[in-house]
Amino acid sequence: MVRKKTSIKDIAKALGVSITTISFIINGKAEEKRISKEMVKKVEDYVAKVGYRPNHLAQSLRSGKSKVLVLMVEDISNSFFSNIARLIEEKAFKNDYKIIYCSTENSTEKAKELIHTFKSRNVDGFIITPTADLKFEIENLIKENFGVILFDRWIPGLDCSHVIVENRRSSFEATQHLIDTGAKKIIFITVSSDQTQMQDRLKGYLEALELANLSPFVFEEPFHSSSEEFMGDQIKEFLLNHPDADALFFATNYLAFEGLHAIRKLELRIPEDLQVLAFDDHFFFSLYQPSISAIAQPLEGIAEKLMEGILNQLDENIESKTFKVELANQFVPRKSTFSKS
Amino acid sequence: MVRKKTSIKDIAKALGVSITTISFIINGKAEEKRISKEMVKKVEDYVAKVGYRPNHLAQSLRSGKSKVLVLMVEDISNSFFSNIARLIEEKAFKNDYKIIYCSTENSTEKAKELIHTFKSRNVDGFIITPTADLKFEIENLIKENFGVILFDRWIPGLDCSHVIVENRRSSFEATQHLIDTGAKKIIFITVSSDQTQMQDRLKGYLEALELANLSPFVFEEPFHSSSEEFMGDQIKEFLLNHPDADALFFATNYLAFEGLHAIRKLELRIPEDLQVLAFDDHFFFSLYQPSISAIAQPLEGIAEKLMEGILNQLDENIESKTFKVELANQFVPRKSTFSKS
DNA sequence: TTGAAAGCGTTACCAA
DNA sequence: TTGGTAACGCTTTCAA
């Protein structure tokens, strides 16, 4: 048996009624259009009986709307993004929107292709963790009146709604926390990236050190190894050259995982030999021994604000300006850093 | 500026050519239809110039195909699923398919709604981690000629393609591994679920114990607590009542995380006081101290077979039977269990 | 209170 | 070689 869905036309034929009438009733416009009670009942009963479901494709083609939002993240297997994805989906459902996720794998080409394919499927809006190269595409989306909101980072020189966190401030405060414990040589471990969130985390670190008159030491990891065997080898190398380091501040949680591998290989004690702190909390950090201090991003708040921002854009009754939100993080001190007291 | 895309009709008008001709050229049927070189060039140049992109919605509506596959998993924030998602997406892209992910959150209602909404958007196929309650919907999908393939678990009494792993055998072998170290009281920690993969993991454990003439001890966790504070409290309670336990075998990795919390609270040493083993490996297990032995599922193989299975179904040239694959896992011994030697 | 018909952007059949 | 036109399933305007 091949697909054979009942359409409005079939219903019209079976009931001897026009498709217009059916359409009105299905779309809850019976009252407005003053359709008789009997007619409404007749149609509704039949619709229920045959289990009719409207074809969304046809609806979208005709109306230009689809009730679908796209969530484009860098990598869905990263727990930060997959957690955000789950929260957003939950909220979207409540607002009668469906979410389509996809990963860009940090490839601008792939991101562009995805944007084009979804545009031509009439999705209503995009929630994106962008790369700077996406500026042109995003400008176009805005011009073409799609809902667009960025998160995690934003694009300099582009006036677009976004939801980010206080990267600089949290990084500054966390660094100060380390300085307060007496650490003199604090290493900032990051990846080579000009993404705004990474730059801001770096800035916060640098500012705190400057204020304390300490010298900064930044290690930019040139590439990632996800192989268990080599995890952390680059950081290990760096640490060997800096045996007097007091503390490591990791710009992301996955860097911290690599760092922990390195620290284990070097048989260093945390926090006695080396304090450890990471941006972006992870359940792992509370379970590791010793537990790892981290800066927790407000996942729930981010998801909430993203939905709020994009729904406002899509609501034609609201005159929406660009919506720019910066949320506070929470520093979670654990055993890997000395308490200030 | 509001959305205003050039359509085939616009091109036809601008070039004074019929839309049929344009359609042929765009779809690479120029040769087949013997369109003249000049015409092809004229059209292609214009298409490139205005950056025309076909409307996928309209294409799907007309053709019934969409080149979109849906991946419905239980919870996208679970690392097993998000890793599978990434791999599948990668493979789908290579085959010119787009992937839409969504989470069912283990709600049959939500799953049904998702299936219906995607059906009415003409997606070509579904890759699903099903619950037993979804049997009827899935039967319908098959009847209606959608591509369907299940993974992680399957539905008894339903003849549907699937890709699963050797749950029973791996569980059996892992249990034997524990028995070989001399463990007498091995606790199997699982969740209350009739899903096939959970049942099979349990069976493997029971069989190995029976063979060795040992008594089974199964703890079914009644509910999950994701709050850091209470993580592992239920397991802790259980362990207090079984102080003579030699080993814990966790049916999933997230149960193991809870268990590790419990073990830490009780200040037990791994593996001296208690050996630990988990189904479904996680990067965490190699980093934890001591590292945790685990059964690793072949993520890459699962993704590969899933794509192969569903692409076969969608290829009209292939007469596809139901495609049932069971893949081997790999036991990864680490420090949390004694080596056999 | 209900219906006819145009149109959304394609594809595919048949004709020229 | 190319073009006309119906059809995919729906919404919406206008007419009855």
XYZ file of C-alpha atoms (C1' of nucleotides) in Angstrom:
714
model
C 0.000 0.000 0.000
C 1.365 3.325 -1.000
C 0.781 6.630 0.703
C -2.737 7.823 0.121
C -3.801 10.585 2.403
C -7.252 12.045 2.447
C -7.196 15.629 1.327
C -9.639 18.429 1.759
C -10.840 17.668 -1.694
C -11.704 14.106 -0.781
C -13.684 15.293 2.176
C -15.489 17.840 0.067
C -16.430 15.199 -2.435
C -17.550 12.671 0.146
C -19.714 15.211 1.933
C -20.895 17.149 -1.076
C -19.585 20.364 0.398
C -17.141 22.874 -1.008
C -13.502 22.780 0.006
C -13.722 26.348 1.161
C -16.231 25.428 3.801
C -14.118 22.533 4.965
C -11.084 24.762 5.177
C -12.935 27.338 7.262
C -14.166 24.742 9.700
C -10.830 23.039 10.050
C -9.136 26.329 10.738
C -11.582 27.311 13.431
C -13.149 30.054 11.390
C -16.603 28.530 11.483
C -17.999 31.204 13.771
C -16.371 34.068 11.997
C -17.717 32.822 8.685
C -21.106 31.971 10.170
C -21.128 28.335 9.140
C -24.202 26.505 10.423
C -23.917 24.225 13.423
C -25.061 21.217 11.460
C -22.495 21.775 8.775
C -19.742 22.157 11.336
C -20.783 18.968 13.058
C -21.059 17.032 9.849
C -17.595 18.063 8.744
C -15.973 17.634 12.122
C -17.400 14.171 12.531
C -16.161 13.117 9.156
C -12.742 14.616 9.757
C -12.460 12.721 13.025
C -13.709 9.534 11.421
C -11.168 9.444 8.614
C -8.441 10.902 10.802
C -7.765 13.718 8.396
C -4.555 15.671 8.891
C -3.787 18.759 6.852
C -0.705 18.706 4.683
C 1.699 21.163 6.225
C 3.669 21.415 3.069
C 0.729 22.754 1.139
C -0.196 25.055 3.979
C 3.291 26.473 4.053
C 3.491 26.882 0.333
C 0.287 28.819 0.336
C 0.727 30.837 3.497
C 4.473 31.354 3.553
C 4.567 30.303 7.213
C 5.592 26.956 8.577
C 5.752 27.090 12.368
C 9.220 25.663 12.129
C 12.375 27.141 13.626
C 15.891 26.041 12.847
C 18.508 25.701 15.535
C 21.955 25.703 13.982
C 24.703 24.905 16.448
C 28.358 24.269 16.002
C 28.266 20.662 17.139
C 25.233 18.930 18.525
C 27.361 16.366 20.351
C 28.795 19.100 22.538
C 26.851 18.947 25.769
C 26.369 22.694 26.017
C 24.617 22.745 22.672
C 22.656 19.564 23.120
C 21.358 20.799 26.433
C 20.355 24.101 24.908
C 18.720 22.170 22.087
C 16.589 20.161 24.452
C 15.485 23.219 26.377
C 14.646 25.177 23.270
C 12.705 22.345 21.787
C 10.676 22.067 24.947
C 9.805 25.740 24.880
C 9.120 25.776 21.171
C 6.641 22.938 21.539
C 4.693 24.898 24.088
C 4.414 27.714 21.586
C 3.312 25.383 18.846
C 6.591 25.601 16.974
C 8.673 22.691 15.822
C 12.431 22.801 16.056
C 14.837 21.446 13.521
C 18.391 21.155 14.770
C 21.489 20.872 12.724
C 25.221 21.092 13.261
C 27.499 23.258 11.188
C 30.618 21.413 12.308
C 32.169 24.852 12.146
C 32.080 24.739 8.376
C 30.880 27.951 6.815
C 30.094 26.120 3.608
C 27.856 23.672 5.359
C 26.189 26.437 7.307
C 25.436 28.352 4.131
C 23.989 25.337 2.444
C 21.824 24.620 5.448
C 20.559 28.171 5.542
C 19.632 28.053 1.884
C 17.885 24.748 2.080
C 15.847 25.800 5.064
C 15.003 29.131 3.503
C 13.548 27.314 0.564
C 11.490 25.246 2.953
C 9.872 28.351 4.368
C 11.031 27.952 7.919
C 10.019 30.929 10.009
C 13.221 31.610 11.875
C 16.794 30.747 12.700
C 18.593 30.403 16.015
C 22.289 30.326 15.242
C 25.742 30.062 16.779
C 27.428 31.899 13.931
C 30.918 32.189 12.599
C 32.055 35.588 11.405
C 31.944 34.337 7.822
C 28.212 34.020 8.041
C 27.687 37.748 8.191
C 26.395 38.124 4.654
C 23.941 35.223 4.914
C 22.607 36.507 8.188
C 22.179 40.012 6.865
C 20.136 38.541 4.067
C 17.992 36.554 6.438
C 17.186 39.713 8.312
C 16.419 41.633 5.121
C 14.185 38.852 3.945
C 12.243 39.088 7.132
C 13.083 35.736 8.665
C 13.326 35.593 12.430
C 17.014 35.512 13.375
C 18.695 35.366 16.730
C 22.298 34.501 17.543
C 23.686 33.000 20.695
C 26.892 32.039 22.454
C 28.710 34.614 20.313
C 27.759 37.404 17.973
C 29.072 39.037 14.838
C 30.832 42.378 15.198
C 29.455 45.011 12.903
C 26.137 43.284 12.428
C 23.017 44.565 14.086
C 21.257 41.339 14.924
C 19.434 40.062 17.981
C 21.436 37.845 20.269
C 21.589 36.154 23.635
C 25.021 35.816 25.169
C 26.555 35.538 28.599
C 28.886 37.805 30.516
C 32.030 36.136 29.309
C 34.392 38.936 30.133
C 33.090 39.662 33.572
C 32.901 36.017 34.639
C 36.347 35.365 33.329
C 37.633 38.423 35.169
C 36.063 37.352 38.429
C 37.216 33.770 38.156
C 40.741 34.936 37.505
C 40.554 37.201 40.519
C 39.413 34.236 42.545
C 42.637 32.478 41.588
C 44.726 35.559 42.301
C 43.154 35.880 45.714
C 44.375 32.410 46.616
C 47.891 33.629 46.031
C 48.449 32.135 42.596
C 51.172 34.016 40.743
C 51.426 32.149 37.485
C 47.992 31.548 36.060
C 47.833 29.967 32.626
C 44.911 30.637 30.332
C 44.290 27.729 27.999
C 42.191 28.409 24.964
C 41.781 27.598 21.305
C 42.811 29.736 18.433
C 39.541 31.425 17.545
C 38.346 34.920 16.861
C 34.844 34.106 18.042
C 33.615 36.814 20.348
C 32.958 34.595 23.331
C 36.504 33.269 23.272
C 37.967 36.722 22.870
C 35.912 38.045 25.749
C 36.959 35.240 28.035
C 40.549 36.036 27.218
C 40.034 39.732 27.858
C 38.585 39.125 31.288
C 41.597 37.058 32.200
C 44.046 39.642 30.901
C 42.348 42.488 32.707
C 42.397 40.718 36.034
C 46.064 39.923 35.688
C 46.935 43.448 34.699
C 45.072 44.822 37.653
C 47.069 42.540 39.922
C 50.300 43.336 38.144
C 50.868 39.761 37.110
C 52.129 38.478 33.784
C 49.716 36.607 31.556
C 50.523 33.213 30.047
C 48.223 32.130 27.283
C 48.352 28.763 25.589
C 46.389 28.471 22.393
C 45.871 24.874 21.525
C 46.607 24.502 17.823
C 44.303 21.520 17.227
C 42.187 19.004 19.090
C 42.784 15.372 19.561
C 39.769 13.365 20.493
C 41.709 10.148 20.621
C 41.875 8.874 24.137
C 45.511 8.079 23.770
C 46.720 11.539 22.844
C 44.236 13.579 24.793
C 46.030 16.284 26.647
C 49.441 15.744 25.104
C 49.737 19.282 23.854
C 48.856 20.720 27.208
C 51.217 18.312 28.890
C 54.016 19.616 26.705
C 53.190 23.159 27.654
C 53.096 22.332 31.348
C 56.472 20.683 31.180
C 57.842 23.990 29.969
C 56.129 25.850 32.769
C 56.721 23.804 35.888
C 56.135 26.816 38.095
C 52.522 27.272 37.008
C 50.134 27.750 39.928
C 46.794 27.487 38.191
C 45.128 26.603 34.899
C 42.105 28.446 33.630
C 40.448 26.591 30.745
C 38.346 28.620 28.332
C 35.960 25.732 27.649
C 35.034 22.498 29.329
C 36.417 20.236 26.630
C 39.793 21.910 26.981
C 39.608 21.167 30.674
C 39.015 17.490 29.919
C 42.199 17.444 27.909
C 43.986 19.318 30.633
C 42.896 16.817 33.258
C 44.346 14.052 31.142
C 47.609 15.968 30.998
C 47.659 16.621 34.708
C 47.108 12.976 35.399
C 49.918 11.949 33.123
C 52.217 14.364 34.916
C 50.995 13.079 38.268
C 50.328 16.537 39.575
C 48.026 17.043 42.516
C 44.978 19.281 42.249
C 44.810 21.806 43.826
C 48.060 21.490 45.783
C 50.378 21.550 42.782
C 48.023 23.179 40.362
C 44.643 24.779 40.700
C 42.093 24.156 37.957
C 39.157 26.197 36.793
C 37.006 25.951 33.680
C 34.545 28.050 31.752
C 31.228 26.290 31.096
C 30.223 23.847 33.792
C 29.623 20.165 33.096
C 28.156 17.409 35.249
C 31.530 15.796 34.993
C 33.141 18.519 37.066
C 31.082 17.750 40.124
C 31.891 14.070 39.911
C 35.597 14.260 39.198
C 37.933 13.883 42.118
C 38.759 16.443 43.142
C 35.681 18.247 41.904
C 36.462 21.049 39.465
C 35.514 24.685 39.957
C 33.666 26.104 36.990
C 31.695 28.974 35.573
C 28.172 27.763 34.915
C 26.230 29.302 32.084
C 22.498 29.784 32.641
C 21.234 27.240 30.121
C 17.635 27.635 31.084
C 17.856 31.410 30.846
C 19.575 31.305 27.492
C 16.935 29.031 26.021
C 14.176 31.146 27.475
C 15.525 34.409 26.142
C 16.195 32.917 22.734
C 12.599 31.811 22.412
C 11.318 35.092 23.715
C 13.473 37.007 21.267
C 12.556 35.029 18.215
C 8.858 34.765 19.020
C 8.739 38.522 19.329
C 10.249 38.879 15.909
C 7.731 36.494 14.442
C 4.772 38.133 16.076
C 3.549 40.651 13.571
C 1.721 42.603 16.232
C 4.932 43.476 17.970
C 7.185 46.122 16.602
C 10.442 44.412 17.382
C 13.750 46.090 17.714
C 16.905 44.077 17.829
C 16.865 42.164 21.053
C 20.210 41.956 22.788
C 20.561 40.119 26.042
C 23.619 39.405 28.128
C 23.052 36.977 30.986
C 25.040 36.519 34.162
C 26.888 33.280 34.834
C 27.366 31.592 38.124
C 30.751 30.750 39.528
C 30.688 27.338 41.169
C 33.682 26.952 43.493
C 34.711 23.363 44.079
C 37.746 21.542 45.389
C 40.068 22.239 42.488
C 40.611 25.830 43.596
C 41.354 27.050 47.072
C 38.577 28.866 48.766
C 39.245 32.534 49.422
C 38.435 32.367 53.080
C 12.291 44.539 2.323
C 10.149 41.488 2.465
C 10.944 38.083 1.069
C 10.755 38.092 -2.688
C 12.360 35.149 -4.326
C 12.713 34.713 -8.028
C 10.692 31.770 -9.228
C 10.876 29.725 -12.350
C 8.070 31.806 -13.692
C 10.059 34.987 -13.255
C 12.942 33.497 -15.143
C 10.658 32.306 -17.907
C 9.202 35.748 -18.284
C 12.545 37.521 -18.237
C 14.008 35.198 -20.815
C 10.921 34.694 -22.932
C 11.202 30.942 -22.497
C 8.679 28.470 -21.178
C 8.880 27.305 -17.589
C 9.061 23.726 -18.734
C 12.337 24.376 -20.488
C 13.750 26.104 -17.450
C 12.710 23.231 -15.245
C 14.412 20.701 -17.514
C 17.647 22.634 -17.554
C 17.687 23.223 -13.849
C 17.111 19.566 -13.171
C 19.918 18.455 -15.442
C 17.605 16.978 -18.037
C 18.836 19.239 -20.796
C 20.626 16.451 -22.641
C 17.870 13.955 -22.234
C 15.360 16.456 -23.545
C 17.717 17.665 -26.263
C 17.684 21.287 -25.284
C 20.016 23.359 -27.450
C 23.367 24.424 -26.103
C 22.564 28.094 -26.507
C 19.338 27.762 -24.607
C 21.058 25.920 -21.802
C 23.726 28.543 -21.587
C 21.263 31.396 -21.654
C 19.231 29.912 -18.854
C 22.163 28.819 -16.753
C 23.757 32.217 -16.976
C 20.601 33.929 -15.911
C 20.046 31.493 -13.075
C 23.562 32.112 -11.826
C 23.168 35.843 -12.224
C 20.016 36.181 -10.157
C 21.098 33.424 -7.737
C 17.937 31.457 -8.280
C 17.218 28.651 -5.821
C 14.330 26.285 -6.298
C 11.661 26.212 -3.651
C 11.960 22.872 -1.919
C 8.508 23.143 -0.523
C 6.963 23.298 -3.946
C 9.205 20.534 -5.180
C 8.161 18.296 -2.339
C 4.520 19.067 -2.743
C 4.661 18.124 -6.373
C 7.041 15.201 -6.224
C 6.176 13.704 -2.880
C 9.869 13.502 -2.022
C 11.839 15.841 0.174
C 15.334 14.440 0.734
C 14.773 14.875 4.423
C 15.114 12.209 7.090
C 13.937 12.498 10.657
C 16.013 11.240 13.540
C 13.807 10.798 16.598
C 15.764 9.974 19.717
C 14.774 9.714 23.305
C 16.822 12.653 24.497
C 19.248 14.581 22.372
C 21.196 15.754 25.391
C 22.218 12.168 26.136
C 25.700 11.800 24.730
C 25.016 8.455 23.099
C 22.227 9.958 21.054
C 23.926 13.227 20.285
C 26.985 11.393 19.047
C 24.871 9.164 16.863
C 23.083 12.254 15.631
C 26.295 13.900 14.558
C 27.499 10.818 12.744
C 24.238 10.260 10.972
C 24.002 13.830 9.887
C 27.465 13.625 8.429
C 26.603 10.536 6.440
C 23.255 11.878 5.354
C 24.867 14.994 3.975
C 27.147 12.954 1.805
C 24.095 11.270 0.341
C 22.381 14.568 -0.262
C 19.880 14.093 2.531
C 19.151 16.531 5.300
C 18.572 15.347 8.827
C 16.041 16.737 11.217
C 16.545 15.641 14.802
C 14.021 15.698 17.566
C 13.701 14.322 21.070
C 10.683 12.399 22.249
C 11.580 12.891 25.916
C 10.192 9.397 26.254
C 6.692 10.723 25.760
C 4.623 8.620 23.416
C 2.264 11.499 22.903
C 5.020 13.774 21.785
C 6.464 11.098 19.551
C 3.121 10.576 17.858
C 2.653 14.250 17.292
C 6.120 14.533 15.835
C 5.526 11.630 13.503
C 2.314 13.157 12.254
C 3.732 16.564 11.725
C 6.690 15.217 9.797
C 4.492 12.919 7.741
C 2.522 15.902 6.631
C 5.738 17.574 5.621
C 6.600 14.754 3.281
C 9.812 13.671 4.915
C 11.184 10.575 3.232
C 12.068 8.481 6.232
C 12.343 8.030 9.965
C 15.179 6.789 12.150
C 13.698 6.101 15.564
C 14.486 4.916 19.068
C 10.966 3.704 19.710
C 8.906 2.942 22.743
C 6.628 -0.081 22.578
C 3.623 2.218 22.468
C 4.697 3.454 19.091
C 3.937 0.159 17.408
C 0.789 1.303 15.670
C 2.324 4.515 14.331
C 5.330 2.667 13.047
C 3.227 0.024 11.352
C 1.430 2.823 9.588
C 4.642 4.444 8.490
C 5.705 1.195 6.923
C 2.354 0.684 5.211
C 2.470 4.200 3.882
C 5.819 3.479 2.345
C 7.984 5.804 4.392
C 11.507 4.659 5.110
C 11.641 3.432 8.699
C 14.479 2.030 10.727
C 14.719 1.570 14.477
C 17.802 1.551 16.632
C 19.032 0.999 20.164
C 15.946 -1.162 20.780
C 13.191 -2.704 18.707
C 9.522 -3.512 19.070
C 8.592 -7.139 19.691
C 6.007 -8.422 17.281
C 6.734 -5.783 14.665
C 8.599 -6.665 11.517
C 10.621 -3.520 11.001
C 14.232 -2.852 10.053
C 16.551 -2.121 12.919
C 20.152 -1.707 13.985
C 20.964 -2.831 17.489
C 23.946 -4.100 19.422
C 24.639 -7.407 21.100
C 23.303 -6.363 24.444
C 22.820 -9.808 25.851
C 26.143 -11.231 24.787
C 28.165 -8.200 25.913
C 26.397 -8.137 29.205
C 27.033 -11.844 29.635
C 30.710 -11.494 28.879
C 31.192 -8.480 31.081
C 29.533 -10.292 33.951
C 31.779 -13.264 33.388
C 34.728 -10.916 33.504
C 33.646 -9.880 36.982
C 33.047 -13.463 38.036
C 36.504 -14.422 36.843
C 38.043 -11.916 39.224
C 36.420 -13.793 42.057
C 33.491 -11.479 42.663
C 30.668 -13.328 44.387
C 28.067 -10.670 44.888
C 27.593 -8.726 41.688
C 24.825 -6.154 41.674
C 23.097 -5.229 38.432
C 21.813 -1.672 38.534
C 19.201 -0.721 35.997
C 16.084 1.282 35.450
C 12.572 0.012 35.396
C 11.967 -0.343 31.679
C 10.608 -2.948 29.336
C 12.670 -1.647 26.466
C 14.367 -4.492 24.691
C 17.929 -3.275 25.125
C 17.478 -3.024 28.887
C 15.854 -6.422 29.100
C 18.630 -8.006 27.078
C 21.329 -6.483 29.215
C 19.597 -7.916 32.239
C 19.300 -11.342 30.637
C 22.996 -11.505 29.850
C 23.789 -10.734 33.462
C 21.348 -13.326 34.784
C 22.634 -16.019 32.476
C 26.233 -15.509 33.452
C 25.371 -15.678 37.134
C 23.301 -18.784 36.692
C 26.092 -20.472 34.818
C 28.425 -19.698 37.691
C 25.889 -20.705 40.274
C 25.733 -17.288 41.846
C 22.695 -15.412 43.068
C 21.617 -12.326 41.164
C 20.956 -8.988 42.834
C 19.120 -6.506 40.723
C 18.423 -2.949 41.748
C 15.906 -1.113 39.631
C 16.178 2.577 40.221
C 12.664 3.888 40.618
C 13.375 7.400 39.308
C 16.231 9.656 38.374
C 17.508 12.648 40.149
C 19.523 14.994 38.084
C 20.143 17.364 40.941
C 23.758 17.339 41.902
C 22.878 17.187 45.536
C 20.828 14.003 45.460
C 22.638 12.203 42.697
C 23.278 8.661 43.727
C 21.274 8.726 46.938
C 19.081 5.825 45.916
C 22.034 3.698 45.002
C 23.780 4.698 48.206
C 20.803 3.457 50.167
C 20.886 0.172 48.347
C 24.611 -0.243 48.936
C 24.198 0.386 52.639
C 21.885 -2.597 52.714
C 24.364 -4.721 50.809
C 27.740 -4.024 52.389
C 29.108 -7.303 51.114
C 28.714 -6.399 47.434
C 31.821 -7.093 45.363
C 30.947 -5.408 42.111
C 28.433 -3.095 40.477
C 27.358 -3.530 36.893
C 25.504 -0.467 35.600
C 23.125 -0.963 32.706
C 23.742 2.539 31.316
C 26.399 5.183 31.683
C 24.185 7.714 33.402
C 23.355 5.153 36.079
C 27.076 4.696 36.550
C 27.483 8.431 37.116
C 24.953 8.251 39.885
C 26.642 5.193 41.268
C 30.007 6.923 41.345
C 28.471 9.706 43.359
C 27.143 7.131 45.787
C 30.440 5.336 46.049
C 32.198 8.567 46.781
C 29.761 9.461 49.502
C 30.319 6.074 51.099
C 34.057 6.502 50.735
C 34.495 3.112 49.136
C 37.598 2.338 47.123
C 37.342 1.222 43.511
C 38.178 -1.540 42.739
C 39.455 -2.770 46.107
C 36.125 -2.476 47.931
C 33.898 -2.548 44.921
C 34.497 -3.175 41.252
C 32.594 -1.032 38.757
C 31.552 -1.716 35.202
C 29.141 0.085 32.910
C 27.271 -0.512 29.713
C 27.805 2.206 27.096
C 31.212 3.827 27.235
C 31.682 7.559 27.780
C 34.744 9.778 27.529
C 34.249 10.393 31.208
C 35.132 6.800 32.064
C 38.643 7.078 30.720
C 39.250 10.273 32.625
C 37.779 9.321 35.972
C 40.149 8.087 38.612
C 40.264 5.191 38.682
C 39.227 4.797 35.062
C 36.024 2.825 34.637
C 35.694 -0.366 32.614
C 32.894 -0.203 30.112
C 31.188 -1.802 27.159
C 31.638 0.479 24.168
C 28.958 0.515 21.524
C 30.148 0.924 17.937
C 28.735 4.379 17.283
C 30.283 4.698 13.881
C 28.980 1.287 12.839
C 25.501 1.999 14.103
C 25.308 5.247 12.189
C 26.662 3.613 9.080
C 24.241 0.719 9.147
C 21.319 2.987 9.866
C 22.055 5.070 6.811
C 22.658 2.017 4.685
C 19.383 0.484 5.800
C 17.257 3.513 5.233
C 18.858 4.485 1.946
C 18.149 1.003 0.652
C 14.528 1.383 1.561
C 14.333 4.703 -0.210
C 16.047 3.496 -3.329
C 13.270 2.355 -5.573
C 15.606 0.205 -7.602
C 16.316 -2.020 -4.658
C 13.803 -4.559 -3.568
C 14.356 -4.157 0.145
C 13.517 -6.708 2.739
C 13.528 -5.762 6.366
C 17.076 -5.036 7.317
C 18.067 -6.328 10.729
C 21.547 -5.801 12.021
C 23.065 -6.643 15.356
C 26.525 -5.221 15.938
C 29.213 -6.371 18.320
C 30.342 -4.152 21.173
C 33.798 -3.791 22.533
C 34.627 -4.408 26.139
C 37.103 -1.828 27.379
C 38.765 -3.046 30.569
C 40.098 -0.264 32.779
C 41.198 0.147 36.361
C 37.787 -0.204 37.983
C 37.740 -3.964 37.454
C 40.550 -6.396 38.143
C 42.213 -7.792 35.121
C 41.664 -11.512 34.585
C 45.321 -12.313 34.267
C -24.211 30.744 5.067
C -21.712 28.540 1.327
C -19.028 28.018 -3.091
C -15.787 29.023 -7.228
C -11.589 29.956 -8.480
C -6.999 31.983 -8.268
C -2.593 31.233 -6.673
C 1.697 29.443 -3.862
C 6.311 27.201 -7.115
C 7.164 23.159 -8.815
C 7.013 18.762 -11.970
C 5.349 15.912 -15.630
C 2.480 14.764 -19.240
C 1.265 15.634 -23.825
C 1.337 18.464 -27.752
C 3.594 21.283 -31.209
C 13.700 21.017 -29.349
C 10.378 23.679 -26.846
C 5.809 25.050 -24.773
C 1.031 24.695 -22.546
C -1.213 23.146 -18.737
C -2.889 20.154 -15.112
C -1.878 18.829 -10.677
C 0.251 18.595 -5.772
C -3.163 20.400 -1.170
C -4.099 24.214 0.766
C -5.775 29.453 1.879
C -8.152 33.431 0.646
C -10.725 36.750 -2.019
C -14.772 37.562 -4.116
C -19.242 36.226 -5.475
C -23.650 34.121 -4.787
